[in-house]
Coordinates of C-alpha atoms and ligand atoms in Angstrom, one line a residue:
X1 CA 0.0 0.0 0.0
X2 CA 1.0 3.4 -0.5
X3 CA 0.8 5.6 2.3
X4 CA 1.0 9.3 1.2
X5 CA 2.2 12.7 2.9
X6 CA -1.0 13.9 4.7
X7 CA -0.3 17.3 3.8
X8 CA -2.7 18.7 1.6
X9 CA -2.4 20.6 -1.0
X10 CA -3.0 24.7 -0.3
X11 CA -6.1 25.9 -1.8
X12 CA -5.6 29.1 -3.9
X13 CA -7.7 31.9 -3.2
X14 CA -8.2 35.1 -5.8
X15 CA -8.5 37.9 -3.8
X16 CA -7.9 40.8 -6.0
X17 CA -4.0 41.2 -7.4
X18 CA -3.4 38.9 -4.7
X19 CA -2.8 34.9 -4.4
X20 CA -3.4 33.8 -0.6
X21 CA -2.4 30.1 0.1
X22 CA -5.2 29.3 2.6
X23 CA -4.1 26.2 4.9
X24 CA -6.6 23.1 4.0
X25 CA -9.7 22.8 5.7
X26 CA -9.3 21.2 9.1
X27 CA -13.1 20.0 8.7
X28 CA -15.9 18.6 6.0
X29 CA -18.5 20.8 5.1
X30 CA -21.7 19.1 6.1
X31 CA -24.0 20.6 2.8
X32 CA -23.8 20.2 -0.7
X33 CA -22.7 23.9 -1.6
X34 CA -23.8 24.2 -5.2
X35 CA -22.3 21.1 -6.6
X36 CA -23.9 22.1 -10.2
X37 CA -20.8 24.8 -9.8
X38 CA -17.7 22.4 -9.7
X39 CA -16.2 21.7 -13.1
X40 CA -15.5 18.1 -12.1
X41 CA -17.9 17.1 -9.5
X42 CA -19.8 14.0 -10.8
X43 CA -23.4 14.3 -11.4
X44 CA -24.5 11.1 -10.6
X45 CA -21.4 9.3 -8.9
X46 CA -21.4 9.5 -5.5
X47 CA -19.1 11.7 -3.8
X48 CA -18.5 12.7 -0.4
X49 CA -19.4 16.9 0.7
X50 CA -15.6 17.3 0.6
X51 CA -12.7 15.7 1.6
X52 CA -10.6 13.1 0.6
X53 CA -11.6 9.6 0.0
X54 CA -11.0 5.8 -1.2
X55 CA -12.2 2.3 -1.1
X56 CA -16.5 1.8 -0.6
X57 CA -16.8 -0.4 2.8
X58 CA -19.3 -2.1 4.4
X59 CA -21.7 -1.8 1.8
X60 CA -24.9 -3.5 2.6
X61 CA -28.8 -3.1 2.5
X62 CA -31.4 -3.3 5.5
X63 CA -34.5 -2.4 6.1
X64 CA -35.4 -0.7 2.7
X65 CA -32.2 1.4 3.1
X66 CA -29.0 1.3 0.9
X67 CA -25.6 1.8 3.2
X68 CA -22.3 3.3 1.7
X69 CA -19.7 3.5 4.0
X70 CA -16.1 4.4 2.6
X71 CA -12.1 5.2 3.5
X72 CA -12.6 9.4 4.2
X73 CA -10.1 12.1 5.7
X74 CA -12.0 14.0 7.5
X75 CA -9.2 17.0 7.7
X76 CA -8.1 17.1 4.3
X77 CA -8.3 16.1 0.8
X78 CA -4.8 13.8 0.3
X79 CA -5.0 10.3 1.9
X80 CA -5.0 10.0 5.5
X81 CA -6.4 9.8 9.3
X82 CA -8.3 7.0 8.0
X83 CA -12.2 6.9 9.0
X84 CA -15.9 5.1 8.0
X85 CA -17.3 8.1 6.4
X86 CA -21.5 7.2 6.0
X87 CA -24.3 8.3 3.4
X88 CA -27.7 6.2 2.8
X89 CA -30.0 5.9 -0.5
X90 CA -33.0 4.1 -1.0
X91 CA -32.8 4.4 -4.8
X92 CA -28.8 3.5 -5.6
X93 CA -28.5 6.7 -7.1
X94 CA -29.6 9.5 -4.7
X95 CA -27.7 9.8 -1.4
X96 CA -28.0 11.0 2.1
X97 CA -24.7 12.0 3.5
X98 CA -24.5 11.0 7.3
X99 CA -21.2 12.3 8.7
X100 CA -18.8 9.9 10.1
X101 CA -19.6 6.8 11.2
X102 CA -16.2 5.6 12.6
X103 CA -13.4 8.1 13.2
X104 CA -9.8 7.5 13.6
X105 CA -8.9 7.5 17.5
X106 CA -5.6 7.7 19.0
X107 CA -3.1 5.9 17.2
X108 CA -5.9 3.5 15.1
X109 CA -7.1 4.7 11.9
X110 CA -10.1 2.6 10.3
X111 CA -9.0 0.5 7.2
X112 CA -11.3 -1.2 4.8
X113 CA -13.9 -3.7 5.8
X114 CA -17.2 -4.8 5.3
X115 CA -20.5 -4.7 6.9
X116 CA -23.5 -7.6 7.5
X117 CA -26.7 -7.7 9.2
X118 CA -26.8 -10.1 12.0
X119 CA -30.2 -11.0 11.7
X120 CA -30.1 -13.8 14.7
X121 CA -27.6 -11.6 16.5
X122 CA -25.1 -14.2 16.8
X123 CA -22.9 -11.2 18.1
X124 CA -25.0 -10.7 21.2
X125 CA -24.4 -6.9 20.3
X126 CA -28.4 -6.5 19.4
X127 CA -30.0 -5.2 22.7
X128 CA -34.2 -5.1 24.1
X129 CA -36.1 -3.6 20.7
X130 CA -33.2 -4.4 18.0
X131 CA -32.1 -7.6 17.9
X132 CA -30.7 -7.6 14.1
X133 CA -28.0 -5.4 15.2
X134 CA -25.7 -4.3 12.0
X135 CA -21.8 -5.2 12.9
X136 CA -19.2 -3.4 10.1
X137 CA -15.5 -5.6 10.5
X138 CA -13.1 -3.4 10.0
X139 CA -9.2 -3.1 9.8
X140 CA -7.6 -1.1 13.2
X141 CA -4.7 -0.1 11.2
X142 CA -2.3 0.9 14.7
X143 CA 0.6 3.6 14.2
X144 CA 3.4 2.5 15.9
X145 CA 6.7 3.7 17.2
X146 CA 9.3 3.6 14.8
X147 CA 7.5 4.6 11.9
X148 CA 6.2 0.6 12.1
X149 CA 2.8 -0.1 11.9
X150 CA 0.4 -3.0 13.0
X151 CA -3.2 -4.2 11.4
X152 CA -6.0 -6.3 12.8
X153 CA -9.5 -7.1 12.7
X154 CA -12.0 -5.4 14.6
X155 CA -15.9 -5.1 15.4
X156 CA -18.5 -1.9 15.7
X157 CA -22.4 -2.3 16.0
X158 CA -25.0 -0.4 15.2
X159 CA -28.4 -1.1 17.2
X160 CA -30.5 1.6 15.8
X161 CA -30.4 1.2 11.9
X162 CA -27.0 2.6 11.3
X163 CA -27.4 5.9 12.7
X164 CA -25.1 5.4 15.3
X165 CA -22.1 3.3 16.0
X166 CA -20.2 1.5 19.2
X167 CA -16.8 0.3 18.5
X168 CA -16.6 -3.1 20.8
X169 CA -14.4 -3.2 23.4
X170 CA -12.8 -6.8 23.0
X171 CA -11.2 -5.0 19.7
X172 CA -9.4 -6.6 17.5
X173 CA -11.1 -10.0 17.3
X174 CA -8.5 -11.2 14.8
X175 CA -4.7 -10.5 14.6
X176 CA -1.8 -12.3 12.6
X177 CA 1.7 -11.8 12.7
X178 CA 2.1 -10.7 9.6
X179 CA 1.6 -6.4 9.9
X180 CA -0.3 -6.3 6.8
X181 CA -3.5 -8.1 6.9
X182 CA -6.5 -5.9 6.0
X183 CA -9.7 -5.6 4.6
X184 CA -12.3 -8.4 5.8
X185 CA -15.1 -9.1 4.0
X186 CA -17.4 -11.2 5.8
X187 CA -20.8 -13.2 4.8
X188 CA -23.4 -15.1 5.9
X189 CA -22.7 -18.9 4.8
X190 CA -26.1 -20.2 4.9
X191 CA -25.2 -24.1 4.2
X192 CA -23.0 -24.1 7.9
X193 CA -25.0 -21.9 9.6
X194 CA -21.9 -19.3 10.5
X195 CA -19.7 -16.3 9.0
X196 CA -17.1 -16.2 6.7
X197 CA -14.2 -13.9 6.1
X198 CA -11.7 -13.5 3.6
X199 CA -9.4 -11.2 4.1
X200 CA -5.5 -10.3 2.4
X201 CA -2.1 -11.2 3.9
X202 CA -1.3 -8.1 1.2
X203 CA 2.8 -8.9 0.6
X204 CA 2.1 -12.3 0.9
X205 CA -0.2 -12.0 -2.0
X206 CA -2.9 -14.5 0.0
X207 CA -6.2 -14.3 0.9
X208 CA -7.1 -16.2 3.9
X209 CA -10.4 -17.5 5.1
X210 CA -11.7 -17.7 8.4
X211 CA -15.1 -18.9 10.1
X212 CA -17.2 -17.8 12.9
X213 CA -20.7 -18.6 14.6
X214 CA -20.5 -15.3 16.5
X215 CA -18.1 -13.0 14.9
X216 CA -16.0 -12.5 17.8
X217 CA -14.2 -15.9 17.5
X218 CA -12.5 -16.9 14.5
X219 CA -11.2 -19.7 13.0
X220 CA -8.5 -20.1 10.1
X221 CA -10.1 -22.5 7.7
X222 CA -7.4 -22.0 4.1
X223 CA -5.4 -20.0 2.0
X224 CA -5.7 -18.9 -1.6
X225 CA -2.4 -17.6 -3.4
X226 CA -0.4 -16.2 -5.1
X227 CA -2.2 -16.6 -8.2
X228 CA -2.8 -15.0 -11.4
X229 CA -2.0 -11.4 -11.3
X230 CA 1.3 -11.1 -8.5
X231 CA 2.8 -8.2 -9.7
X232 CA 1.7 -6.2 -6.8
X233 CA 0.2 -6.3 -3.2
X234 CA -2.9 -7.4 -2.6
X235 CA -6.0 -5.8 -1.3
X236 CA -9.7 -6.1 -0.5
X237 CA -10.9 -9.4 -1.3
X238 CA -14.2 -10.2 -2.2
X239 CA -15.8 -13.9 -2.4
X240 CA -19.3 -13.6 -3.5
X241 CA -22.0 -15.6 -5.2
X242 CA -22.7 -14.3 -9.0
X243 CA -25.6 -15.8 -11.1
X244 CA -25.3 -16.7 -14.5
X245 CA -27.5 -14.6 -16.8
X246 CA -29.5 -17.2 -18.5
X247 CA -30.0 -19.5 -15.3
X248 CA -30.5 -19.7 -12.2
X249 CA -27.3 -21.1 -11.7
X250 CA -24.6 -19.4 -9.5
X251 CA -20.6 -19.6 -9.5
X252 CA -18.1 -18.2 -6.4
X253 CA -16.4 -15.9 -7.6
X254 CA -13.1 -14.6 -5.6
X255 CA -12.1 -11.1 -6.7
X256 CA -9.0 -9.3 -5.1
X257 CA -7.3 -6.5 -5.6
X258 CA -3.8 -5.5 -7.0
X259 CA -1.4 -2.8 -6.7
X260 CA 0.5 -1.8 -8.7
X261 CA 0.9 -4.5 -11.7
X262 CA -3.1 -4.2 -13.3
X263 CA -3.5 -4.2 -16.5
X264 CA -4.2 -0.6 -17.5
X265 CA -1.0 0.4 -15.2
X266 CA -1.1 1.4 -11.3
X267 CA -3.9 0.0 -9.3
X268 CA -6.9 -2.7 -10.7
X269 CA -8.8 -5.7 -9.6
X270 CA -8.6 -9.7 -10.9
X271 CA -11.0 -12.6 -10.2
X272 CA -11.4 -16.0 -10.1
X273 CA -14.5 -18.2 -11.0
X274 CA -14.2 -21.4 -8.8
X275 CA -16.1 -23.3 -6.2
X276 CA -16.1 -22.6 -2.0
X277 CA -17.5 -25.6 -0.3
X278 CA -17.5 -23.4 3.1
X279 CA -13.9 -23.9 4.0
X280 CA -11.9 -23.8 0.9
X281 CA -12.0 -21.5 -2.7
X282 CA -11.1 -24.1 -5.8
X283 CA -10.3 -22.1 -8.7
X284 CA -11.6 -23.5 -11.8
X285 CA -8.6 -23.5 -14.8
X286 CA -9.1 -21.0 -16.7
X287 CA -6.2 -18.8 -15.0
X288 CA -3.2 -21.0 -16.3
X289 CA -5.2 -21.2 -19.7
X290 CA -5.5 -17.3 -20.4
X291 CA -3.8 -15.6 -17.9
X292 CA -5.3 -13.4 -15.1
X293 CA -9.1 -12.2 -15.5
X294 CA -9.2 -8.3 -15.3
X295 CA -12.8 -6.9 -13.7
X296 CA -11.7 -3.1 -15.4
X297 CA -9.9 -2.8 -18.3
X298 CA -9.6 0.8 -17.5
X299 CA -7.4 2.4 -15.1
X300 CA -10.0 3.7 -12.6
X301 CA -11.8 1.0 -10.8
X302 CA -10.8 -0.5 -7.6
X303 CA -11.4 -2.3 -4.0
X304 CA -15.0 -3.3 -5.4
X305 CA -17.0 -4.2 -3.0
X306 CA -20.4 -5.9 -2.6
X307 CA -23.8 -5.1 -1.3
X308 CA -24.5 -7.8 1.5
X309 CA -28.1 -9.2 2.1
X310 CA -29.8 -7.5 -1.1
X311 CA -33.2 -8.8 -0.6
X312 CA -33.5 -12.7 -2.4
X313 CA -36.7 -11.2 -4.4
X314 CA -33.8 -8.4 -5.8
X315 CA -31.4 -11.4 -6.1
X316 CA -28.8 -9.3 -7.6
X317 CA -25.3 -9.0 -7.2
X318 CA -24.7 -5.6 -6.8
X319 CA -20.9 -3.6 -6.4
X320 CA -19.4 -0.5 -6.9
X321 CA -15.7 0.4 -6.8
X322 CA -13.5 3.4 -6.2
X323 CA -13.2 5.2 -9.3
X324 CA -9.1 5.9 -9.0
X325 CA -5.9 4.8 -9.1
X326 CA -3.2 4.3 -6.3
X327 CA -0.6 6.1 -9.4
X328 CA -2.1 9.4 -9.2
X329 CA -5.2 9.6 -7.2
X330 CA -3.3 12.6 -5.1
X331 CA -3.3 14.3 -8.1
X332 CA -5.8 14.2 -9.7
X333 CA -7.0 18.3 -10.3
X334 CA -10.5 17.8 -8.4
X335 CA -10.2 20.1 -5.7
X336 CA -12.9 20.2 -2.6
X337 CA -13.2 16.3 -3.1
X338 CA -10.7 13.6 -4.8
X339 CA -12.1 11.2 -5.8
X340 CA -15.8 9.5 -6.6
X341 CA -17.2 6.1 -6.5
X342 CA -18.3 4.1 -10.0
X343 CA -21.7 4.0 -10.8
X344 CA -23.2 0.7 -8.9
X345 CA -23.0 -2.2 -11.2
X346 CA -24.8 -5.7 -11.4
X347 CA -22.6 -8.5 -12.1
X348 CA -23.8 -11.6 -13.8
X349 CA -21.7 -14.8 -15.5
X350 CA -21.6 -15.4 -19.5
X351 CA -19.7 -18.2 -21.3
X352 CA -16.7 -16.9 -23.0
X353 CA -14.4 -19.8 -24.8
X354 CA -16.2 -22.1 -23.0
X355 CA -15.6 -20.7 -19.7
X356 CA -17.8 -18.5 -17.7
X357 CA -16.8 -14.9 -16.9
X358 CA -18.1 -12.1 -15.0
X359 CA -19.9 -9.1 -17.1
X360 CA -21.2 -5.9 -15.5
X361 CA -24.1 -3.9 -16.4
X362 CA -25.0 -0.4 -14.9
X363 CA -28.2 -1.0 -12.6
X364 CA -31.6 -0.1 -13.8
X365 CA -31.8 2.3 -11.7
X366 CA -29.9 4.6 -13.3
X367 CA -32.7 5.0 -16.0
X368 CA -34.2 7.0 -13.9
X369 CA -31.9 10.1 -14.1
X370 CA -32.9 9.6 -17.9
X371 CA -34.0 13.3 -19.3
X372 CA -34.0 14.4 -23.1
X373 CA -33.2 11.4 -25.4
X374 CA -32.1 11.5 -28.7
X375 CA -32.5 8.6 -31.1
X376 CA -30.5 8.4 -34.3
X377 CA -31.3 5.9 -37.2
X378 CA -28.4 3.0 -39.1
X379 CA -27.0 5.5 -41.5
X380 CA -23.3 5.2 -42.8
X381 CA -20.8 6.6 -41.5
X382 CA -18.4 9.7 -42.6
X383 CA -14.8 9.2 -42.1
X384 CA -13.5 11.5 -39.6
X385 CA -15.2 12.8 -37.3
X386 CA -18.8 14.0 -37.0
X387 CA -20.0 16.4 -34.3
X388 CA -23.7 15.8 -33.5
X389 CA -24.2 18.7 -31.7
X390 CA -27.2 19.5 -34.4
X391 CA -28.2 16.6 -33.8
X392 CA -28.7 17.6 -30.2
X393 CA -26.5 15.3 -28.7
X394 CA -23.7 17.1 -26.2
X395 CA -23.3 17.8 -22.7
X396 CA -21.4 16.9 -19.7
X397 CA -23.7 14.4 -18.3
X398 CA -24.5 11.8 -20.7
X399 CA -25.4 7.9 -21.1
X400 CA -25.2 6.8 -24.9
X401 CA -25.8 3.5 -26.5
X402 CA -24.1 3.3 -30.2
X403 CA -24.3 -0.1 -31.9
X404 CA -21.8 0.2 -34.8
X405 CA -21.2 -2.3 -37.9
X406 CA -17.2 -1.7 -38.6
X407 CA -17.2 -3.7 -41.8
X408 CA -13.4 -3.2 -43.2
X409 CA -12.9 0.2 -41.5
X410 CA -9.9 0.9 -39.0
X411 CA -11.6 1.9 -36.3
X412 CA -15.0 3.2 -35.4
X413 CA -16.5 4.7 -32.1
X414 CA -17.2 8.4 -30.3
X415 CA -15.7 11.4 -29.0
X416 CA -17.2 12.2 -25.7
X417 CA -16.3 15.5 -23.6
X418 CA -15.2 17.2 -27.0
X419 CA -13.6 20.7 -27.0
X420 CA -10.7 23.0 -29.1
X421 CA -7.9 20.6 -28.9
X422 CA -9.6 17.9 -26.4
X423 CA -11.6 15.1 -26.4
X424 CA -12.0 11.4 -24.6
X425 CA -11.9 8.5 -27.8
X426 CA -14.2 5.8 -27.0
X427 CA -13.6 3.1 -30.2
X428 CA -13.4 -0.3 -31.4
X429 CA -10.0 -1.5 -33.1
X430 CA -10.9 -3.7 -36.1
X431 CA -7.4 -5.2 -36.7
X432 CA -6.2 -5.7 -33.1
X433 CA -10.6 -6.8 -32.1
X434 CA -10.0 -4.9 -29.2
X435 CA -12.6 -1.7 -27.4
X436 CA -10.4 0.8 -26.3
X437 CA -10.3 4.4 -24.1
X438 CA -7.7 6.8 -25.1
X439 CA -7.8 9.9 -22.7
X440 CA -4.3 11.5 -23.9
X441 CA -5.9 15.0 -25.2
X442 CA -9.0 14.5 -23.1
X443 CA -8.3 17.8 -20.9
X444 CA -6.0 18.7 -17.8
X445 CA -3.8 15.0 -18.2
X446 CA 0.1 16.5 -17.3
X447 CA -0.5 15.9 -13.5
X448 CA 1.0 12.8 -13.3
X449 CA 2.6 10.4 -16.1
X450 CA -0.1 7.7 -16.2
X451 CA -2.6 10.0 -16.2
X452 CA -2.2 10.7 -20.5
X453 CA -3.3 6.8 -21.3
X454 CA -4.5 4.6 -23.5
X455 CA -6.2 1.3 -22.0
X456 CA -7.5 -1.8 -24.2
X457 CA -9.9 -4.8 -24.0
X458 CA -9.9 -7.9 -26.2
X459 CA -13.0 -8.0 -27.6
X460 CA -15.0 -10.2 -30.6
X461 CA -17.3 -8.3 -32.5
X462 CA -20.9 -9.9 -32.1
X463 CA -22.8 -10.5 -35.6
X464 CA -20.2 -8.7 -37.0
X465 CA -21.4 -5.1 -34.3
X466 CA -20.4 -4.1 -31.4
X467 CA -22.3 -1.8 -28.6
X468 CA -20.8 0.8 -26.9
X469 CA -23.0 2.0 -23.6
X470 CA -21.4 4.9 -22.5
X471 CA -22.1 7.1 -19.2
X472 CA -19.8 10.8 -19.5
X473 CA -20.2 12.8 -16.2
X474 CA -18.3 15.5 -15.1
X475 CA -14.9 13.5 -14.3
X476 CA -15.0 10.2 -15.7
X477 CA -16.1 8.1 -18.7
X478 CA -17.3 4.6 -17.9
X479 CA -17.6 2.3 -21.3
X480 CA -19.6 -1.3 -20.7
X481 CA -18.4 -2.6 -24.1
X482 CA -21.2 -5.9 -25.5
X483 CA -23.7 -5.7 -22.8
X484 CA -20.7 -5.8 -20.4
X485 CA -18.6 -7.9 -21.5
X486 CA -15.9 -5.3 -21.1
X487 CA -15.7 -2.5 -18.8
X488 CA -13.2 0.4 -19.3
X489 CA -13.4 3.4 -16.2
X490 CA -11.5 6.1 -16.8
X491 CA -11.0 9.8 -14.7
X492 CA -10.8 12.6 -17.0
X493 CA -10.5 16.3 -16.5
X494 CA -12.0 18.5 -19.5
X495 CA -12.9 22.0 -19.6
X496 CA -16.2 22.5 -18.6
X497 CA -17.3 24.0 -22.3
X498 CA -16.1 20.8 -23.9
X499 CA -19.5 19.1 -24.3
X500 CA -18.9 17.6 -27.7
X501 CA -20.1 14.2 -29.1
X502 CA -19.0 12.7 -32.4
X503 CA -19.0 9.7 -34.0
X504 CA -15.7 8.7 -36.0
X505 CA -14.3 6.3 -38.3
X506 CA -11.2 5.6 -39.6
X507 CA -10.6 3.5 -42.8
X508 CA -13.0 1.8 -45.2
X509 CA -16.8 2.3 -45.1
X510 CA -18.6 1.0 -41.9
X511 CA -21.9 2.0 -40.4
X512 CA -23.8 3.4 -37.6
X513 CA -26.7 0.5 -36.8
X514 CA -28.6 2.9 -34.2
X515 CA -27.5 5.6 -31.7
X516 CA -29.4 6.2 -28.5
X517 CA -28.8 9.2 -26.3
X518 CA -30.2 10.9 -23.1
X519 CA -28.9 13.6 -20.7
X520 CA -29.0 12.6 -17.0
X521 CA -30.3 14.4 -14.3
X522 CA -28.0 15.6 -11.6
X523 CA -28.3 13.3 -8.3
X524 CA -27.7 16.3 -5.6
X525 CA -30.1 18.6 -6.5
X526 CA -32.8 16.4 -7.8
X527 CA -36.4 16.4 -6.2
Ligands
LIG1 C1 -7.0 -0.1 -0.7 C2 -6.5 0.2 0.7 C3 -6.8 -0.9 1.7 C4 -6.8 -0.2 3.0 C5 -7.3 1.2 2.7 C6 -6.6 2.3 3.5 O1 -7.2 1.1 -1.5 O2 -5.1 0.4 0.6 O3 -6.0 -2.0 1.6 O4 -7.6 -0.8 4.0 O5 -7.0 1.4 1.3 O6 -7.2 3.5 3.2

């Protein structure tokens, strides 16, 4: 993991013909001050009021409510003095900010973890009226003397809902030697009547299961790793349940991430499709036979995490991820906030060379910020590129479905967040059959050396088409390539009067087979 300086940066102030340095705001502001105002304050990504922040936690649904916890400074906007910020939703898209839920105390910052219902309240923690307490497990990440550090795993309740939280005082209920060993993510195993945790030995590149009927006590039950993608730490596993699409079938699926060493550079997350009989994950083979499984192809999606206890008549999987990267996420030129979560996605399994593998599709429920749409007819398309502003497709805050027919042309696809001299290309390489992002002239991109990329995703054309759904907010760009077959998340920074859409093609004749777009609604200021 990379710890960074917690100083933030100053925040520049016009006054006049002067520049003041102001030092960084020691607190967060507890409104929404005009967030239609910030150049690159998502629209319908969740973000925080200010502040820095990082990996979703203890994600997890109860009593008609939505919970979103997440990694949040609450004195400055760099990484550090690591707390459970809160916010609520009962929609997936419109949040409640709540303050935070569990703040850094003495020398123990609050690492990643996950949340559960304890519906029998195995715990004990539930007390008279509430005995379904909710119980987050967390990592105590302990500054020590030394500059040395220590990490465990520890327990806080919450008897009324999730409003507020107790940290328990038996903390930690789970230690290893080893210093780093963080981010449990715990479950209800139904077959054995008892929790289960999987949590990362992160230099050791293992995840490592343990069991418990109470979630006090816990037992070691196996190890998985190193495997598949090694070329960095690992961080914030996730073993979850994920049906396949055209049955009601379900695989295990064990995702964990890795940083640095993911395939679009810096920070990314890998998965594996196996089997978990309740004490130990079998992979199935398909890692020796094509290498690791990427969940992103795109730089900006990590320490996914999954809703626990979504209602069986729901019966979706359901995560969202940090949308940033370990390279540059200091630097990214968002002031007020860094960083924003993805868009919640629903995962699902589809057979790919005869093997199963995970596709994500943006929940329904993101329909709803739907406003003007704009449909466009199969019509040929002009080499180059052509802006369909007249068409009345632009804007900051966009989701677009193109299906295109590339025939023998080069390359086809859009230019999303278009400007003088910027634009984010969203296109599909005939020759190397690949979907690909490049975001090298898509606005402010000398901040950092990663930031100027180009990511790729292997990719078969279907029926000889391939569909592009698109969703451009403020920030970021997040393509779900073939009904989420591929994913590519990317952070950009454009000026704000770069609103351009085109659609390109490079190369021989190909065509446009239909183009769907709509505006979205704003999720802050949204009655
Ligand atoms: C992942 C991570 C976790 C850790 C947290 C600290 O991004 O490094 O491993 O718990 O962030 O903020």
């Amino acid at each position: 993991m990379a710890f960074f300086s917690l100083l933030a940066a100053p925040v520049l102030l016009f006054t006049g013909p002067l520049l003041l340095a102001l030092p960084p705001r020691d607190s967060a502001e507890t409104s929404d001050a005009a967030p239609s105002e910030e150049p690159y304050r998502p629209q319908f990504h969740y973000t925080p009021p200010t502040n820095w922040m990082n990996d979703p936690n203890g994600l997890v649904y109860h009593d008609g409510t939505y919970h979103l916890f997440h990694q949040y400074n609450p004195k400055g906007h760099e990484w550090g003095h690591m707390s459970w910020y809160h916010a609520t939703s009962t929609d997936l898209m419109h949040w409640s900010h709540q303050g935070v839920a569990l703040p850094e105390e003495g020398n123990e910052m609050i690492f990643s973890g996950s949340a559960v219902v304890d519906a029998a309240n195995t715990s004990g923690f539930g007390t008279g009226g509430n005995s379904s307490p909710m119980v987050a497990i967390y990592t105590s990440h302990y500054t020590l003397e030394g500059n040395s550090s220590d990490q465990a795993q520890s327990l806080a309740y919450s008897t009324d809902g999730g409003a507020t939280w107790t940290k328990y005082q038996g903390n930690p209920v789970l230690e290893h030697p080893d210093p780093e060993f963080r981010d449990p993510y715990v479950f209800w195993y139904a077959p054995d009547q008892r929790w289960i945790m999987a949590v990362a030995l992160s230099e050791q590149q293992t995840v490592q299961f343990y069991a418990s009927t109470n979630l006090r006590e816990w037992a070691h039950l196996s190890d998985f790793g190193p495997a598949g993608a090694t070329g960095g730490i690992w961080e914030c596993p996730l073993l979850f349940q994920v049906p396949f699409e055209d049955s009601g079938q379900t695989r295990w699926i064990l995702k964990v991430d890795l940083n640095p060493g993911a395939v679009a550079g810096g920070s990314g997350g890998q998965y594996f499709v196996g089997d978990f009989d309740g004490t130990t994950f079998t992979p199935h083979h398909g890692v020796r036979k094509h290498g690791p499984h990427w969940v992103d192809y795109g730089p900006d999606f990590y320490a996914a995490m999954a809703w626990n206890h979504v209602p069986e008549s729901d019966g979706r999987a359901l995560w969202m991820g940090w949308m940033n990267n370990w390279a540059y996420a200091k630097h990214l030129p968002t002031p007020l906030r860094r960083s924003a979560q993805t868009i919640p996605r629903s995962l699902h399994l589809r057979p790919l060379q005869g093997e199963p593998r995970l596709v994500q599709q943006p929940v329904e429920e993101l329909q709803r910020l739907r406003e003007q749409h704009v449909h466009l007819d199969s019509r040929p398309l002009a080499a180059g590129a052509t802006p369909l502003k007249e068409a009345g497709i632009s804007g900051r805050s966009l989701e677009l479905v193109a299906v295109f027919e590339p025939k023998g042309a080069k390359t086809v696809g859009l230019h999303v967040r278009a400007g003088t001299d910027e634009k984010t290309v969203i296109g599909y390489d005939v020759e190397a059959e690949a979907v690909f992002v490049d975001r090298s002239a898509s606005g402010v991109v000398d901040a950092q050396s990663d930031i100027p990329s180009r990511s790729s995703a292997p990719l078969s054309l279907q029926e000889g088409r391939v569909k592009l759904h698109v969703f451009v907010d403020r920030s970021s760009v997040e393509v779900f390539a073939n009904d989420g077959a591929r994913v590519l998340t990317h952070r950009i920074a454009p000026t704000p009067k770069s609103e351009g859409v085109s659609l390109v093609r490079a190369g021989s004749p190909a065509r446009l087979v239909r183009l769907d777009a709509w505006s979205l609604r704003s999720i802050w200021n949204d009655s």
